[in-house]
Amino acid sequence: MAKNPNRPLSPHLQVYRWSPQMAISIFHRATGFVLATAGMMTLLWWLSAIGGGAESYATFQQYVVSAGADGTVLQVASNWFFRLVALAVTFSFFQHLASGLRHLVLDIGAGYELKTNRLWASVAFVAAIFATALVALFVASRFLGVL
């Protein structure tokens, strides 16, 4: 097939200039995937604990429900990988919530002006970071005794 040099280029990510609106749309999908994956893994863990018998389910409850009276939950929470995953899931929750509320406002028909749309996309990022920081500070001070 012969190439016609006069044909327009296909629009792709290298052609577009990145904006907060594009980034928040991609982040909304990515955080939805993170939340769905974390939720599915927790559900599968719960179902396998139920299928594993009383001892297995007691272990599941100890990790998920218990306040760590015997120290096991706090030992898990002190693991740096667990903290990183918990922080990522917390950020994903708040980012998905903030961008979902933004999409709800857009579905109503408001906020389509360029400046307003860009502002609310940026506000959603800032709100997610702020809410994640508040939760991290609360958990660090209340449960881990760090602060």
Coordinates of C-alpha atoms in Angstrom, one line a residue:
M1 CA 0.0 0.0 0.0
A2 CA 1.4 3.4 -1.0
K3 CA 1.7 6.0 1.7
N4 CA 0.1 9.4 1.0
P5 CA 2.1 12.2 2.7
N6 CA -0.9 14.5 2.7
R7 CA -2.9 12.3 5.0
P8 CA -3.4 13.7 8.5
L9 CA -1.6 12.0 11.4
S10 CA -3.7 9.9 13.7
P11 CA -4.2 11.6 17.1
H12 CA -2.4 9.8 19.8
L13 CA -0.8 10.7 23.2
Q14 CA 2.3 12.1 21.7
V15 CA 0.3 14.7 19.8
Y16 CA -1.8 15.9 22.7
R17 CA -0.6 18.2 25.3
W18 CA -1.1 16.7 28.8
S19 CA -3.7 18.4 31.0
P20 CA -5.1 17.7 34.4
Q21 CA -8.3 16.5 32.8
M22 CA -6.5 13.8 30.9
A23 CA -4.5 12.8 33.9
I24 CA -7.4 12.5 36.2
S25 CA -9.3 10.4 33.7
I26 CA -6.5 8.0 33.5
F27 CA -6.0 8.0 37.2
H28 CA -9.7 7.3 37.7
R29 CA -9.4 4.1 35.7
A30 CA -6.2 3.1 37.3
T31 CA -7.4 3.6 40.8
G32 CA -10.6 1.7 40.0
F33 CA -8.4 -1.2 38.9
V34 CA -6.4 -1.0 42.1
L35 CA -9.5 -0.9 44.3
A36 CA -11.1 -3.8 42.3
T37 CA -7.9 -5.9 42.6
A38 CA -7.5 -5.2 46.3
G39 CA -11.2 -5.9 46.9
M40 CA -11.1 -9.1 44.9
M41 CA -8.0 -10.3 46.7
T42 CA -9.6 -9.6 50.1
L43 CA -12.8 -11.4 49.0
L44 CA -10.8 -14.4 47.8
W45 CA -8.8 -14.5 51.1
W46 CA -12.1 -14.3 53.1
L47 CA -13.7 -17.1 51.0
S48 CA -10.6 -19.3 51.3
A49 CA -10.6 -18.7 55.1
I50 CA -14.2 -19.7 55.3
G51 CA -13.4 -22.9 53.3
G52 CA -10.3 -23.6 55.4
G53 CA -12.2 -24.2 58.6
A54 CA -12.6 -22.5 62.0
E55 CA -8.8 -22.1 62.6
S56 CA -8.3 -20.5 59.2
Y57 CA -11.2 -18.1 59.6
A58 CA -10.0 -17.2 63.1
T59 CA -6.6 -16.2 61.6
F60 CA -8.4 -14.1 59.0
Q61 CA -10.5 -12.3 61.7
Q62 CA -7.3 -11.8 63.7
Y63 CA -5.7 -9.9 60.8
V64 CA -8.7 -8.0 59.6
V65 CA -11.0 -7.4 62.5
S66 CA -8.8 -7.6 65.6
A67 CA -7.3 -4.5 67.1
G68 CA -4.0 -6.2 67.6
A69 CA -4.3 -7.1 71.3
D70 CA -1.7 -9.9 71.0
G71 CA 0.5 -7.8 68.7
T72 CA 0.2 -9.8 65.5
V73 CA -1.7 -7.1 63.6
L74 CA 0.7 -4.5 64.7
Q75 CA 3.6 -6.7 63.5
V76 CA 2.0 -6.9 60.1
A77 CA 1.3 -3.2 60.1
S78 CA 4.9 -2.4 60.9
N79 CA 6.1 -4.2 57.7
W80 CA 7.1 -1.5 55.2
F81 CA 5.5 -3.4 52.3
F82 CA 2.2 -3.6 54.1
R83 CA 2.4 0.1 54.8
L84 CA 3.1 1.0 51.2
V85 CA 0.2 -1.2 49.9
A86 CA -2.1 0.3 52.5
L87 CA -1.1 3.8 51.6
A88 CA -1.6 3.0 47.9
V89 CA -5.0 1.6 48.5
T90 CA -6.0 4.6 50.6
F91 CA -4.8 7.0 48.0
S92 CA -6.6 5.0 45.3
F93 CA -9.8 5.2 47.4
F94 CA -9.7 8.9 47.9
Q95 CA -8.6 9.6 44.3
H96 CA -11.3 7.5 42.9
L97 CA -13.9 9.1 45.2
A98 CA -12.8 12.7 44.3
S99 CA -12.7 12.0 40.5
G100 CA -16.0 10.2 40.8
L101 CA -17.6 13.2 42.4
R102 CA -16.1 15.3 39.6
H103 CA -17.6 13.0 37.0
L104 CA -20.9 13.2 38.8
V105 CA -20.9 17.0 38.5
L106 CA -20.0 16.7 34.9
D107 CA -22.9 14.3 34.3
I108 CA -25.2 16.9 35.7
G109 CA -24.0 19.2 33.0
A110 CA -21.9 21.6 35.1
G111 CA -18.2 22.3 35.0
Y112 CA -17.5 21.9 31.3
E113 CA -15.9 25.4 31.0
L114 CA -12.1 24.9 30.4
K115 CA -10.9 26.8 33.4
T116 CA -13.5 25.2 35.7
N117 CA -12.8 21.7 34.4
R118 CA -9.0 22.2 34.8
L119 CA -9.5 23.6 38.3
W120 CA -11.7 20.7 39.5
A121 CA -9.3 18.1 38.0
S122 CA -6.5 19.7 40.0
V123 CA -8.6 20.0 43.1
A124 CA -9.4 16.2 42.9
F125 CA -5.7 15.4 43.0
V126 CA -5.0 17.7 45.9
A127 CA -8.0 16.5 47.8
A128 CA -6.9 12.9 47.4
I129 CA -3.4 13.6 48.6
F130 CA -4.7 15.7 51.5
A131 CA -7.2 13.0 52.6
T132 CA -4.6 10.3 52.3
A133 CA -2.2 12.3 54.4
L134 CA -4.9 12.8 57.1
V135 CA -5.6 9.1 57.2
A136 CA -1.9 8.3 57.4
L137 CA -1.4 10.7 60.2
F138 CA -4.4 9.4 62.1
V139 CA -3.3 5.8 61.7
A140 CA 0.3 6.6 62.6
S141 CA -0.7 8.5 65.7
R142 CA -3.6 6.3 66.9
F143 CA -2.6 2.7 66.1
L144 CA 1.1 2.6 65.5
G145 CA 2.2 5.1 68.1
V146 CA 4.6 6.8 65.7
L147 CA 3.5 10.4 66.4

